[in-house]
Structures are given as structure tokens and as C-alpha cells.
Amino acid sequence: MKLHKITENVLYIEDTTNIGIIKINESNDVLIVDSGSDNSKGRRIIKILKDNGYKIKYIINTHMHADHIGGNHFIQKHIPEVRIFALREELSMLEAPLYLPYFIYSGAYPLKDLRNKFLLAKPSKVTNIIEKEDTSIFIEENRIDLISLDGHTEFQKGILYENILFCGDALISEELLEKHKIPVNVNIKNAKETLLNLEETNFNFYLPSHGSLLNNIKYLAKLNYKRIVEIEEKILGFLDSEKTTEKIVSYLLYSYGLNITNATLYYLYNTTIMGFLSYLRDEKKIEPIIKNNSIFWKLK
Ligand SMILES: [Zn+2]
């Protein structure tokens, strides 16, 4: 973990999930954007900020994934007066985080292998509710803008302050795109729209949660967009004859040279690819047929 200054009032902690820091007042109280994956991240965030003269007073999470909300619990336990902002629609994901592995596991009680720190955060109590139509929040006279970044999750939002955008997982770095091949998105239509919108923006800085600080987002947004289109084309190309969902998942993983060794990764990819199938169905390019007690997909 390393603390970097972007401007006098905006900093970030570089880590596996980057943490945004916004200075709220002259007493060096700060709002943090995301909190890492677990207690140990929470502890280290408090420490690194304390060592540099800052104190956490507010938390906002870009979205409800465990590696973004997992530090909330520890921070709230040790700084009980901390205010946690969350969108009304995401409130239960922070307070009852078991919903996330439930989501990933088709809504059934999740496999033990999915109840881990990558998917299951410790709960935290939301103190300030953000309504879906809110485009900004005010914290001690500071206006913090909220930019919709739907797609990676249903309600993901970017946090914009002093022309610096903390953009969550709307896109991932070129290195991670090379490593993971298929970026996690639950709603492909919205993910594409978000990337096109990001490409049109001209903020001074952008910080993806997994990647380095950028002063131009266009190249990376284009790259992430191109990968989504490539995956669509691969699926359509594979459906020269009808295939089951499982066949499509394993075909895509093979075709990108991926070798999945744990259930967490499998179900994350599975969720994203299911997202592609419903998107392509909405686009009237494929349709499901149910036969032999299985769902098959075919070109329309
Ligand atoms: Zn995420």
C-alpha cells in the first residue's frame, strides 16, 4: 500500500483495489472511496492515513463487490462515528453481504467455496442513503458528484471530485485485460454504454480500482469496449449449431487460453457469460430453446 497525492485535496492509496481519498476539511478528515477486501485492508488504510495525518470520517463505495466494501466493517468498528454512504438499492448488499455469493450462485445458498473473502465481505451499517436520482452528495460543503457507471454491477457509480474520477471497475487496465481476458460485467448493454460515455469525458484524472492513474481514459475505454464486442462475436461464431450454456462458457474460457482452477473464478466468468447471453437475446441475435431437459442457445 502506498499513498499518492493527486492534488492538495485528492489522494489515493495504491493497492490491489485502489482507495480514493478526498480531504473534506482543514482538520484533515477524509472521505474514502472504497475500503479494500477485508479487515486487514481496513486496518492498513486507517494506519497509512493516520501516519500521514488524516482521519477517516466518511466512506462511499463505488459498488458492492467484496473487494470494494470489505474494509468497511473494520473501519466502522474502530471509528464508530464514520458515516457510510450507500445507494438505497445497494444497502442490503453492504448490510447483508451474503447476497453477493447468492447472486453468483443462481440465487441458491452459495457453495462453501464461494463464501470467501473475494465474494463475501463482512457487514457494515449504512448511515446515509443515496437515492438513485441523486447526481451528487454534499459532505461538509463539498459537492461530490456521482457518475453512473452501470454494467459491471447494476448500480456502480463513479465518484467525481475536483475533476478527478474514481471509476471503480467500469474498466480494467490493459495488463488485467490481458490476464483475465473476459472482464466481469453483469449487464453488457449498460457496460458498453458506460464505456462509450467514459470515452467522451475529459476529466483531469481517472483512477480505475484495478489499474494505474490515467489522465486520459479514451484508449483504455476503447480497449475494454473492443474486448466486449470480440466476446459477442466469439459467442455468435460458436453458435453455428445449438449449444448449452455450459458448452459456451467452457468454449470461451478455452478460446482465451484460460485455465480455471477455482469455483470463484468459474462462477464469476459464468455470470458474465450469462450476461452476454441475455444481452444477445435482447439484441435478437440468439434465442434459447429448451429440449432434453437443457437450455440450448441458437442463432436467431
Ligand atoms: Zn467489482
PDB file of C-alpha atoms and ligand atoms in Angstrom:
ATOM      1  CA  MET A   1       0.000   0.000   0.000  1.00  0.00           C
ATOM      2  CA  LYS A   2       1.307   3.408  -0.952  1.00  0.00           C
ATOM      3  CA  LEU A   3      -0.266   6.847  -0.519  1.00  0.00           C
ATOM      4  CA  HIS A   4      -0.084   9.160  -3.554  1.00  0.00           C
ATOM      5  CA  LYS A   5      -1.130  12.774  -3.802  1.00  0.00           C
ATOM      6  CA  ILE A   6      -3.026  13.788  -6.969  1.00  0.00           C
ATOM      7  CA  THR A   7      -3.859  17.323  -5.825  1.00  0.00           C
ATOM      8  CA  GLU A   8      -3.820  19.068  -2.460  1.00  0.00           C
ATOM      9  CA  ASN A   9      -7.253  17.634  -1.608  1.00  0.00           C
ATOM     10  CA  VAL A  10      -7.361  14.371  -3.533  1.00  0.00           C
ATOM     11  CA  LEU A  11      -5.110  11.396  -2.903  1.00  0.00           C
ATOM     12  CA  TYR A  12      -5.238   7.655  -3.329  1.00  0.00           C
ATOM     13  CA  ILE A  13      -3.791   4.539  -1.801  1.00  0.00           C
ATOM     14  CA  GLU A  14      -2.325   2.267  -4.448  1.00  0.00           C
ATOM     15  CA  ASP A  15      -3.250  -1.346  -3.758  1.00  0.00           C
ATOM     16  CA  THR A  16      -4.910  -4.395  -5.345  1.00  0.00           C
ATOM     17  CA  THR A  17      -8.086  -2.313  -5.035  1.00  0.00           C
ATOM     18  CA  ASN A  18      -7.079   1.357  -5.161  1.00  0.00           C
ATOM     19  CA  ILE A  19      -8.594   3.522  -2.433  1.00  0.00           C
ATOM     20  CA  GLY A  20      -9.608   7.108  -3.252  1.00  0.00           C
ATOM     21  CA  ILE A  21      -9.075   9.778  -0.596  1.00  0.00           C
ATOM     22  CA  ILE A  22     -10.870  13.149  -0.591  1.00  0.00           C
ATOM     23  CA  LYS A  23      -9.920  15.733   2.012  1.00  0.00           C
ATOM     24  CA  ILE A  24     -13.114  17.151   3.477  1.00  0.00           C
ATOM     25  CA  ASN A  25     -11.930  19.889   5.859  1.00  0.00           C
ATOM     26  CA  GLU A  26      -8.886  21.650   7.247  1.00  0.00           C
ATOM     27  CA  SER A  27      -8.737  19.161  10.151  1.00  0.00           C
ATOM     28  CA  ASN A  28      -7.712  16.550   7.565  1.00  0.00           C
ATOM     29  CA  ASP A  29     -10.862  14.459   7.898  1.00  0.00           C
ATOM     30  CA  VAL A  30     -11.300  12.425   4.735  1.00  0.00           C
ATOM     31  CA  LEU A  31     -13.867  10.594   2.659  1.00  0.00           C
ATOM     32  CA  ILE A  32     -12.525   7.312   1.357  1.00  0.00           C
ATOM     33  CA  VAL A  33     -13.746   5.803  -1.895  1.00  0.00           C
ATOM     34  CA  ASP A  34     -13.878   2.016  -1.372  1.00  0.00           C
ATOM     35  CA  SER A  35     -12.241   0.188   1.505  1.00  0.00           C
ATOM     36  CA  GLY A  36     -10.474  -2.905   0.153  1.00  0.00           C
ATOM     37  CA  SER A  37     -11.421  -6.521   0.667  1.00  0.00           C
ATOM     38  CA  ASP A  38     -11.252  -7.343   4.359  1.00  0.00           C
ATOM     39  CA  ASN A  39     -10.297  -6.434   7.936  1.00  0.00           C
ATOM     40  CA  SER A  40      -6.581  -6.348   7.244  1.00  0.00           C
ATOM     41  CA  LYS A  41      -7.086  -3.853   4.402  1.00  0.00           C
ATOM     42  CA  GLY A  42      -9.321  -1.753   6.678  1.00  0.00           C
ATOM     43  CA  ARG A  43      -6.642  -1.761   9.372  1.00  0.00           C
ATOM     44  CA  ARG A  44      -3.904  -0.779   6.918  1.00  0.00           C
ATOM     45  CA  ILE A  45      -5.983   2.008   5.381  1.00  0.00           C
ATOM     46  CA  ILE A  46      -6.592   3.530   8.834  1.00  0.00           C
ATOM     47  CA  LYS A  47      -2.886   3.246   9.643  1.00  0.00           C
ATOM     48  CA  ILE A  48      -1.449   4.691   6.454  1.00  0.00           C
ATOM     49  CA  LEU A  49      -3.867   7.631   6.668  1.00  0.00           C
ATOM     50  CA  LYS A  50      -3.123   8.181  10.363  1.00  0.00           C
ATOM     51  CA  ASP A  51       0.627   8.090   9.710  1.00  0.00           C
ATOM     52  CA  ASN A  52       0.097  10.884   7.177  1.00  0.00           C
ATOM     53  CA  GLY A  53      -2.114  12.987   9.446  1.00  0.00           C
ATOM     54  CA  TYR A  54      -5.532  12.048   8.029  1.00  0.00           C
ATOM     55  CA  LYS A  55      -8.606  10.579   9.705  1.00  0.00           C
ATOM     56  CA  ILE A  56     -11.425   8.671   8.015  1.00  0.00           C
ATOM     57  CA  LYS A  57     -14.770  10.313   8.640  1.00  0.00           C
ATOM     58  CA  TYR A  58     -16.761   9.150   5.609  1.00  0.00           C
ATOM     59  CA  ILE A  59     -16.872   6.118   3.312  1.00  0.00           C
ATOM     60  CA  ILE A  60     -18.506   5.722  -0.069  1.00  0.00           C
ATOM     61  CA  ASN A  61     -18.195   2.546  -2.132  1.00  0.00           C
ATOM     62  CA  THR A  62     -18.213   2.619  -5.932  1.00  0.00           C
ATOM     63  CA  HIS A  63     -20.133  -0.668  -5.902  1.00  0.00           C
ATOM     64  CA  MET A  64     -20.969  -3.553  -3.629  1.00  0.00           C
ATOM     65  CA  HIS A  65     -18.302  -6.109  -4.592  1.00  0.00           C
ATOM     66  CA  ALA A  66     -16.450  -7.589  -1.632  1.00  0.00           C
ATOM     67  CA  ASP A  67     -13.062  -6.184  -2.664  1.00  0.00           C
ATOM     68  CA  HIS A  68     -14.560  -2.671  -2.512  1.00  0.00           C
ATOM     69  CA  ILE A  69     -16.663  -2.838   0.658  1.00  0.00           C
ATOM     70  CA  GLY A  70     -14.758  -5.443   2.697  1.00  0.00           C
ATOM     71  CA  GLY A  71     -12.794  -2.920   4.780  1.00  0.00           C
ATOM     72  CA  ASN A  72     -15.954  -1.021   5.874  1.00  0.00           C
ATOM     73  CA  HIS A  73     -16.573  -3.411   8.782  1.00  0.00           C
ATOM     74  CA  PHE A  74     -13.174  -2.955  10.433  1.00  0.00           C
ATOM     75  CA  ILE A  75     -13.128   0.799   9.877  1.00  0.00           C
ATOM     76  CA  GLN A  76     -16.624   1.218  11.338  1.00  0.00           C
ATOM     77  CA  LYS A  77     -15.706  -0.938  14.332  1.00  0.00           C
ATOM     78  CA  HIS A  78     -12.630   1.152  15.097  1.00  0.00           C
ATOM     79  CA  ILE A  79     -14.045   4.549  14.100  1.00  0.00           C
ATOM     80  CA  PRO A  80     -17.710   4.146  15.160  1.00  0.00           C
ATOM     81  CA  GLU A  81     -18.624   7.715  14.149  1.00  0.00           C
ATOM     82  CA  VAL A  82     -17.678   7.040  10.498  1.00  0.00           C
ATOM     83  CA  ARG A  83     -20.525   7.806   8.074  1.00  0.00           C
ATOM     84  CA  ILE A  84     -21.120   5.237   5.337  1.00  0.00           C
ATOM     85  CA  PHE A  85     -22.958   6.382   2.211  1.00  0.00           C
ATOM     86  CA  ALA A  86     -24.738   3.857   0.012  1.00  0.00           C
ATOM     87  CA  LEU A  87     -27.311   3.858  -2.706  1.00  0.00           C
ATOM     88  CA  ARG A  88     -30.683   2.650  -1.417  1.00  0.00           C
ATOM     89  CA  GLU A  89     -30.566  -0.205  -3.945  1.00  0.00           C
ATOM     90  CA  GLU A  90     -27.201  -1.392  -2.597  1.00  0.00           C
ATOM     91  CA  LEU A  91     -27.947  -1.009   1.095  1.00  0.00           C
ATOM     92  CA  SER A  92     -28.693  -4.685   1.681  1.00  0.00           C
ATOM     93  CA  MET A  93     -25.512  -5.718  -0.128  1.00  0.00           C
ATOM     94  CA  LEU A  94     -23.463  -3.819   2.473  1.00  0.00           C
ATOM     95  CA  GLU A  95     -25.540  -4.867   5.469  1.00  0.00           C
ATOM     96  CA  ALA A  96     -26.136  -8.491   4.380  1.00  0.00           C
ATOM     97  CA  PRO A  97     -23.197  -9.214   2.064  1.00  0.00           C
ATOM     98  CA  LEU A  98     -24.076 -12.899   1.760  1.00  0.00           C
ATOM     99  CA  TYR A  99     -26.344 -11.749  -1.081  1.00  0.00           C
ATOM    100  CA  LEU A 100     -23.342 -11.458  -3.391  1.00  0.00           C
ATOM    101  CA  PRO A 101     -22.363 -15.163  -3.326  1.00  0.00           C
ATOM    102  CA  TYR A 102     -26.100 -15.916  -3.539  1.00  0.00           C
ATOM    103  CA  PHE A 103     -26.231 -13.821  -6.761  1.00  0.00           C
ATOM    104  CA  ILE A 104     -23.230 -15.565  -8.241  1.00  0.00           C
ATOM    105  CA  TYR A 105     -24.688 -18.982  -7.385  1.00  0.00           C
ATOM    106  CA  SER A 106     -28.014 -18.531  -9.219  1.00  0.00           C
ATOM    107  CA  GLY A 107     -29.806 -17.326  -6.106  1.00  0.00           C
ATOM    108  CA  ALA A 108     -29.294 -20.560  -4.176  1.00  0.00           C
ATOM    109  CA  TYR A 109     -27.470 -20.774  -0.840  1.00  0.00           C
ATOM    110  CA  PRO A 110     -23.906 -20.471  -2.066  1.00  0.00           C
ATOM    111  CA  LEU A 111     -21.398 -23.244  -2.276  1.00  0.00           C
ATOM    112  CA  LYS A 112     -18.895 -23.151   0.588  1.00  0.00           C
ATOM    113  CA  ASP A 113     -16.163 -22.400  -1.962  1.00  0.00           C
ATOM    114  CA  LEU A 114     -17.933 -19.124  -2.810  1.00  0.00           C
ATOM    115  CA  ARG A 115     -18.203 -17.913   0.778  1.00  0.00           C
ATOM    116  CA  ASN A 116     -14.702 -16.467   0.788  1.00  0.00           C
ATOM    117  CA  LYS A 117     -13.183 -13.019   1.068  1.00  0.00           C
ATOM    118  CA  PHE A 118     -13.272 -12.499  -2.692  1.00  0.00           C
ATOM    119  CA  LEU A 119     -17.055 -12.666  -2.675  1.00  0.00           C
ATOM    120  CA  LEU A 120     -18.188 -12.368   0.927  1.00  0.00           C
ATOM    121  CA  ALA A 121     -17.420  -9.162   2.818  1.00  0.00           C
ATOM    122  CA  LYS A 122     -18.104  -8.577   6.493  1.00  0.00           C
ATOM    123  CA  PRO A 123     -21.273  -6.496   7.033  1.00  0.00           C
ATOM    124  CA  SER A 124     -21.242  -2.771   7.722  1.00  0.00           C
ATOM    125  CA  LYS A 125     -24.066  -0.414   8.729  1.00  0.00           C
ATOM    126  CA  VAL A 126     -25.102   2.210   6.196  1.00  0.00           C
ATOM    127  CA  THR A 127     -25.695   5.611   7.832  1.00  0.00           C
ATOM    128  CA  ASN A 128     -26.522   7.812   4.825  1.00  0.00           C
ATOM    129  CA  ILE A 129     -28.759   6.715   1.983  1.00  0.00           C
ATOM    130  CA  ILE A 130     -28.254   7.999  -1.547  1.00  0.00           C
ATOM    131  CA  GLU A 131     -31.279   7.977  -3.834  1.00  0.00           C
ATOM    132  CA  LYS A 132     -30.927   6.638  -7.359  1.00  0.00           C
ATOM    133  CA  GLU A 133     -31.713  10.014  -8.926  1.00  0.00           C
ATOM    134  CA  ASP A 134     -29.092  11.868  -6.836  1.00  0.00           C
ATOM    135  CA  THR A 135     -26.264  13.095  -9.041  1.00  0.00           C
ATOM    136  CA  SER A 136     -24.270  14.472  -6.139  1.00  0.00           C
ATOM    137  CA  ILE A 137     -23.961  14.399  -2.370  1.00  0.00           C
ATOM    138  CA  PHE A 138     -22.791  17.167  -0.082  1.00  0.00           C
ATOM    139  CA  ILE A 139     -20.297  16.475   2.643  1.00  0.00           C
ATOM    140  CA  GLU A 140     -19.448  19.474   4.831  1.00  0.00           C
ATOM    141  CA  GLU A 141     -19.971  21.932   1.955  1.00  0.00           C
ATOM    142  CA  ASN A 142     -18.050  19.761  -0.531  1.00  0.00           C
ATOM    143  CA  ARG A 143     -20.032  18.691  -3.550  1.00  0.00           C
ATOM    144  CA  ILE A 144     -19.138  15.150  -4.576  1.00  0.00           C
ATOM    145  CA  ASP A 145     -20.571  14.195  -7.961  1.00  0.00           C
ATOM    146  CA  LEU A 146     -21.839  10.704  -8.703  1.00  0.00           C
ATOM    147  CA  ILE A 147     -21.490   9.413 -12.248  1.00  0.00           C
ATOM    148  CA  SER A 148     -23.499   6.383 -13.286  1.00  0.00           C
ATOM    149  CA  LEU A 149     -21.198   3.521 -14.338  1.00  0.00           C
ATOM    150  CA  ASP A 150     -23.736   0.716 -14.665  1.00  0.00           C
ATOM    151  CA  GLY A 151     -22.724  -2.532 -16.265  1.00  0.00           C
ATOM    152  CA  HIS A 152     -20.023  -4.101 -14.110  1.00  0.00           C
ATOM    153  CA  THR A 153     -22.726  -4.135 -11.444  1.00  0.00           C
ATOM    154  CA  GLU A 154     -26.229  -2.786 -11.765  1.00  0.00           C
ATOM    155  CA  PHE A 155     -25.676   0.394  -9.719  1.00  0.00           C
ATOM    156  CA  GLN A 156     -21.975   1.128  -9.904  1.00  0.00           C
ATOM    157  CA  LYS A 157     -21.116   4.800  -9.657  1.00  0.00           C
ATOM    158  CA  GLY A 158     -18.028   6.856 -10.278  1.00  0.00           C
ATOM    159  CA  ILE A 159     -17.036   9.403  -7.654  1.00  0.00           C
ATOM    160  CA  LEU A 160     -16.041  12.717  -9.194  1.00  0.00           C
ATOM    161  CA  TYR A 161     -14.322  15.473  -7.247  1.00  0.00           C
ATOM    162  CA  GLU A 162     -12.151  18.328  -8.471  1.00  0.00           C
ATOM    163  CA  ASN A 163     -12.272  16.850 -11.973  1.00  0.00           C
ATOM    164  CA  ILE A 164     -10.810  13.526 -10.795  1.00  0.00           C
ATOM    165  CA  LEU A 165     -12.934  10.430 -11.383  1.00  0.00           C
ATOM    166  CA  PHE A 166     -12.669   7.312  -9.262  1.00  0.00           C
ATOM    167  CA  CYS A 167     -14.155   4.944 -11.766  1.00  0.00           C
ATOM    168  CA  GLY A 168     -14.475   1.647  -9.893  1.00  0.00           C
ATOM    169  CA  ASP A 169     -14.488  -1.398 -12.142  1.00  0.00           C
ATOM    170  CA  ALA A 170     -16.089   0.241 -15.197  1.00  0.00           C
ATOM    171  CA  LEU A 171     -12.879  -0.686 -16.962  1.00  0.00           C
ATOM    172  CA  ILE A 172      -9.701  -2.545 -16.111  1.00  0.00           C
ATOM    173  CA  SER A 173      -6.076  -1.916 -17.028  1.00  0.00           C
ATOM    174  CA  GLU A 174      -4.533  -3.294 -20.197  1.00  0.00           C
ATOM    175  CA  GLU A 175      -2.447  -5.733 -18.111  1.00  0.00           C
ATOM    176  CA  LEU A 176      -5.523  -7.084 -16.308  1.00  0.00           C
ATOM    177  CA  LEU A 177      -7.451  -7.302 -19.560  1.00  0.00           C
ATOM    178  CA  GLU A 178      -4.584  -9.396 -20.884  1.00  0.00           C
ATOM    179  CA  LYS A 179      -4.653 -11.593 -17.766  1.00  0.00           C
ATOM    180  CA  HIS A 180      -8.404 -12.036 -17.183  1.00  0.00           C
ATOM    181  CA  LYS A 181      -9.485 -11.755 -20.843  1.00  0.00           C
ATOM    182  CA  ILE A 182     -13.197 -11.509 -20.012  1.00  0.00           C
ATOM    183  CA  PRO A 183     -13.866  -8.552 -17.682  1.00  0.00           C
ATOM    184  CA  VAL A 184     -16.650  -9.093 -15.146  1.00  0.00           C
ATOM    185  CA  ASN A 185     -19.858  -7.369 -16.248  1.00  0.00           C
ATOM    186  CA  VAL A 186     -23.408  -8.291 -15.348  1.00  0.00           C
ATOM    187  CA  ASN A 187     -25.223  -6.052 -17.823  1.00  0.00           C
ATOM    188  CA  ILE A 188     -23.473  -5.948 -21.175  1.00  0.00           C
ATOM    189  CA  LYS A 189     -25.681  -3.284 -22.741  1.00  0.00           C
ATOM    190  CA  ASN A 190     -25.036  -0.911 -19.851  1.00  0.00           C
ATOM    191  CA  ALA A 191     -21.339  -1.801 -19.693  1.00  0.00           C
ATOM    192  CA  LYS A 192     -20.948  -0.829 -23.366  1.00  0.00           C
ATOM    193  CA  GLU A 193     -22.876   2.394 -22.876  1.00  0.00           C
ATOM    194  CA  THR A 194     -20.758   3.258 -19.826  1.00  0.00           C
ATOM    195  CA  LEU A 195     -17.522   2.732 -21.801  1.00  0.00           C
ATOM    196  CA  LEU A 196     -18.788   4.897 -24.669  1.00  0.00           C
ATOM    197  CA  ASN A 197     -19.795   7.603 -22.191  1.00  0.00           C
ATOM    198  CA  LEU A 198     -16.423   7.445 -20.437  1.00  0.00           C
ATOM    199  CA  GLU A 199     -14.657   7.813 -23.759  1.00  0.00           C
ATOM    200  CA  GLU A 200     -16.429  11.138 -24.244  1.00  0.00           C
ATOM    201  CA  THR A 201     -15.307  12.566 -20.906  1.00  0.00           C
ATOM    202  CA  ASN A 202     -12.313  14.812 -20.388  1.00  0.00           C
ATOM    203  CA  PHE A 203     -11.611  14.823 -16.689  1.00  0.00           C
ATOM    204  CA  ASN A 204      -8.124  15.687 -15.456  1.00  0.00           C
ATOM    205  CA  PHE A 205      -7.513  12.263 -13.922  1.00  0.00           C
ATOM    206  CA  TYR A 206      -9.114   8.845 -13.779  1.00  0.00           C
ATOM    207  CA  LEU A 207      -8.388   6.122 -11.273  1.00  0.00           C
ATOM    208  CA  PRO A 208      -9.702   2.652 -12.108  1.00  0.00           C
ATOM    209  CA  SER A 209      -9.899   0.498  -8.965  1.00  0.00           C
ATOM    210  CA  HIS A 210      -7.595  -2.029 -10.595  1.00  0.00           C
ATOM    211  CA  GLY A 211      -5.025  -0.130 -12.617  1.00  0.00           C
ATOM    212  CA  SER A 212      -2.917   2.991 -12.522  1.00  0.00           C
ATOM    213  CA  LEU A 213      -3.809   6.676 -12.523  1.00  0.00           C
ATOM    214  CA  LEU A 214      -4.586   7.988 -16.016  1.00  0.00           C
ATOM    215  CA  ASN A 215      -5.047  11.457 -17.426  1.00  0.00           C
ATOM    216  CA  ASN A 216      -6.810  10.171 -20.489  1.00  0.00           C
ATOM    217  CA  ILE A 217      -9.340   7.353 -20.472  1.00  0.00           C
ATOM    218  CA  LYS A 218     -10.061   7.087 -24.199  1.00  0.00           C
ATOM    219  CA  TYR A 219      -7.553   4.391 -25.111  1.00  0.00           C
ATOM    220  CA  LEU A 220      -8.449   2.118 -22.204  1.00  0.00           C
ATOM    221  CA  ALA A 221     -12.202   2.625 -22.660  1.00  0.00           C
ATOM    222  CA  LYS A 222     -11.840   1.684 -26.335  1.00  0.00           C
ATOM    223  CA  LEU A 223      -9.788  -1.388 -25.468  1.00  0.00           C
ATOM    224  CA  ASN A 224     -12.331  -2.617 -22.909  1.00  0.00           C
ATOM    225  CA  TYR A 225     -15.159  -1.943 -25.378  1.00  0.00           C
ATOM    226  CA  LYS A 226     -13.390  -3.847 -28.145  1.00  0.00           C
ATOM    227  CA  ARG A 227     -12.988  -6.863 -25.890  1.00  0.00           C
ATOM    228  CA  ILE A 228     -16.729  -6.949 -25.194  1.00  0.00           C
ATOM    229  CA  VAL A 229     -17.502  -6.852 -28.914  1.00  0.00           C
ATOM    230  CA  GLU A 230     -14.917  -9.590 -29.535  1.00  0.00           C
ATOM    231  CA  ILE A 231     -16.590 -11.842 -26.944  1.00  0.00           C
ATOM    232  CA  GLU A 232     -20.001 -11.255 -28.573  1.00  0.00           C
ATOM    233  CA  GLU A 233     -18.531 -12.257 -31.922  1.00  0.00           C
ATOM    234  CA  LYS A 234     -16.912 -15.366 -30.467  1.00  0.00           C
ATOM    235  CA  ILE A 235     -20.237 -16.491 -28.994  1.00  0.00           C
ATOM    236  CA  LEU A 236     -22.088 -15.878 -32.267  1.00  0.00           C
ATOM    237  CA  GLY A 237     -19.360 -17.699 -34.219  1.00  0.00           C
ATOM    238  CA  PHE A 238     -19.582 -20.702 -31.894  1.00  0.00           C
ATOM    239  CA  LEU A 239     -23.348 -20.988 -32.323  1.00  0.00           C
ATOM    240  CA  ASP A 240     -23.172 -22.415 -35.857  1.00  0.00           C
ATOM    241  CA  SER A 241     -25.042 -25.239 -34.144  1.00  0.00           C
ATOM    242  CA  GLU A 242     -27.026 -25.047 -30.922  1.00  0.00           C
ATOM    243  CA  LYS A 243     -25.033 -25.248 -27.679  1.00  0.00           C
ATOM    244  CA  THR A 244     -25.778 -25.403 -23.961  1.00  0.00           C
ATOM    245  CA  THR A 245     -24.735 -22.565 -21.656  1.00  0.00           C
ATOM    246  CA  GLU A 246     -22.025 -24.759 -20.129  1.00  0.00           C
ATOM    247  CA  LYS A 247     -20.562 -25.518 -23.540  1.00  0.00           C
ATOM    248  CA  ILE A 248     -20.451 -21.807 -24.376  1.00  0.00           C
ATOM    249  CA  VAL A 249     -18.725 -20.999 -21.085  1.00  0.00           C
ATOM    250  CA  SER A 250     -16.040 -23.635 -21.493  1.00  0.00           C
ATOM    251  CA  TYR A 251     -15.541 -22.745 -25.182  1.00  0.00           C
ATOM    252  CA  LEU A 252     -14.908 -19.097 -24.327  1.00  0.00           C
ATOM    253  CA  LEU A 253     -12.529 -19.947 -21.498  1.00  0.00           C
ATOM    254  CA  TYR A 254     -10.569 -22.310 -23.754  1.00  0.00           C
ATOM    255  CA  SER A 255     -10.510 -19.911 -26.646  1.00  0.00           C
ATOM    256  CA  TYR A 256      -8.894 -17.256 -24.445  1.00  0.00           C
ATOM    257  CA  GLY A 257      -6.373 -19.791 -23.124  1.00  0.00           C
ATOM    258  CA  LEU A 258      -7.767 -19.557 -19.593  1.00  0.00           C
ATOM    259  CA  ASN A 259      -7.361 -22.404 -17.157  1.00  0.00           C
ATOM    260  CA  ILE A 260      -9.810 -22.036 -14.276  1.00  0.00           C
ATOM    261  CA  THR A 261      -8.712 -23.681 -11.066  1.00  0.00           C
ATOM    262  CA  ASN A 262     -11.252 -22.472  -8.522  1.00  0.00           C
ATOM    263  CA  ALA A 263     -15.018 -22.137  -8.161  1.00  0.00           C
ATOM    264  CA  THR A 264     -14.923 -18.385  -7.504  1.00  0.00           C
ATOM    265  CA  LEU A 265     -13.370 -17.655 -10.877  1.00  0.00           C
ATOM    266  CA  TYR A 266     -15.586 -20.160 -12.650  1.00  0.00           C
ATOM    267  CA  TYR A 267     -18.772 -18.622 -11.297  1.00  0.00           C
ATOM    268  CA  LEU A 268     -17.590 -15.057 -11.990  1.00  0.00           C
ATOM    269  CA  TYR A 269     -16.917 -15.929 -15.630  1.00  0.00           C
ATOM    270  CA  ASN A 270     -20.152 -17.894 -15.754  1.00  0.00           C
ATOM    271  CA  THR A 271     -22.110 -14.851 -14.523  1.00  0.00           C
ATOM    272  CA  THR A 272     -20.518 -12.573 -17.116  1.00  0.00           C
ATOM    273  CA  ILE A 273     -21.144 -15.021 -19.956  1.00  0.00           C
ATOM    274  CA  MET A 274     -24.773 -15.451 -18.832  1.00  0.00           C
ATOM    275  CA  GLY A 275     -24.930 -11.645 -19.095  1.00  0.00           C
ATOM    276  CA  PHE A 276     -23.729 -11.885 -22.700  1.00  0.00           C
ATOM    277  CA  LEU A 277     -26.400 -14.480 -23.487  1.00  0.00           C
ATOM    278  CA  SER A 278     -29.261 -12.343 -22.190  1.00  0.00           C
ATOM    279  CA  TYR A 279     -27.802  -9.312 -23.980  1.00  0.00           C
ATOM    280  CA  LEU A 280     -27.550 -11.155 -27.308  1.00  0.00           C
ATOM    281  CA  ARG A 281     -31.080 -12.429 -26.792  1.00  0.00           C
ATOM    282  CA  ASP A 282     -32.317  -8.839 -26.234  1.00  0.00           C
ATOM    283  CA  GLU A 283     -30.449  -7.839 -29.391  1.00  0.00           C
ATOM    284  CA  LYS A 284     -32.445 -10.550 -31.203  1.00  0.00           C
ATOM    285  CA  LYS A 285     -29.266 -12.326 -32.293  1.00  0.00           C
ATOM    286  CA  ILE A 286     -29.757 -15.580 -30.395  1.00  0.00           C
ATOM    287  CA  GLU A 287     -32.582 -17.410 -28.684  1.00  0.00           C
ATOM    288  CA  PRO A 288     -32.859 -20.153 -26.096  1.00  0.00           C
ATOM    289  CA  ILE A 289     -34.611 -23.412 -26.780  1.00  0.00           C
ATOM    290  CA  ILE A 290     -35.466 -25.902 -24.100  1.00  0.00           C
ATOM    291  CA  LYS A 291     -35.105 -29.523 -25.019  1.00  0.00           C
ATOM    292  CA  ASN A 292     -33.765 -32.729 -23.489  1.00  0.00           C
ATOM    293  CA  ASN A 293     -34.123 -31.024 -20.110  1.00  0.00           C
ATOM    294  CA  SER A 294     -31.434 -28.485 -21.056  1.00  0.00           C
ATOM    295  CA  ILE A 295     -31.308 -24.946 -22.332  1.00  0.00           C
ATOM    296  CA  PHE A 296     -29.659 -24.669 -25.730  1.00  0.00           C
ATOM    297  CA  TRP A 297     -28.761 -21.427 -27.487  1.00  0.00           C
ATOM    298  CA  LYS A 298     -29.082 -20.921 -31.205  1.00  0.00           C
ATOM    299  CA  LEU A 299     -28.706 -18.106 -33.699  1.00  0.00           C
ATOM    300  CA  LYS A 300     -31.912 -16.275 -34.475  1.00  0.00           C
TER     301      LYS A 300
HETATM  302 ZN    ZN B   1     -16.187  -5.113  -8.916  1.00  0.00          ZN
END
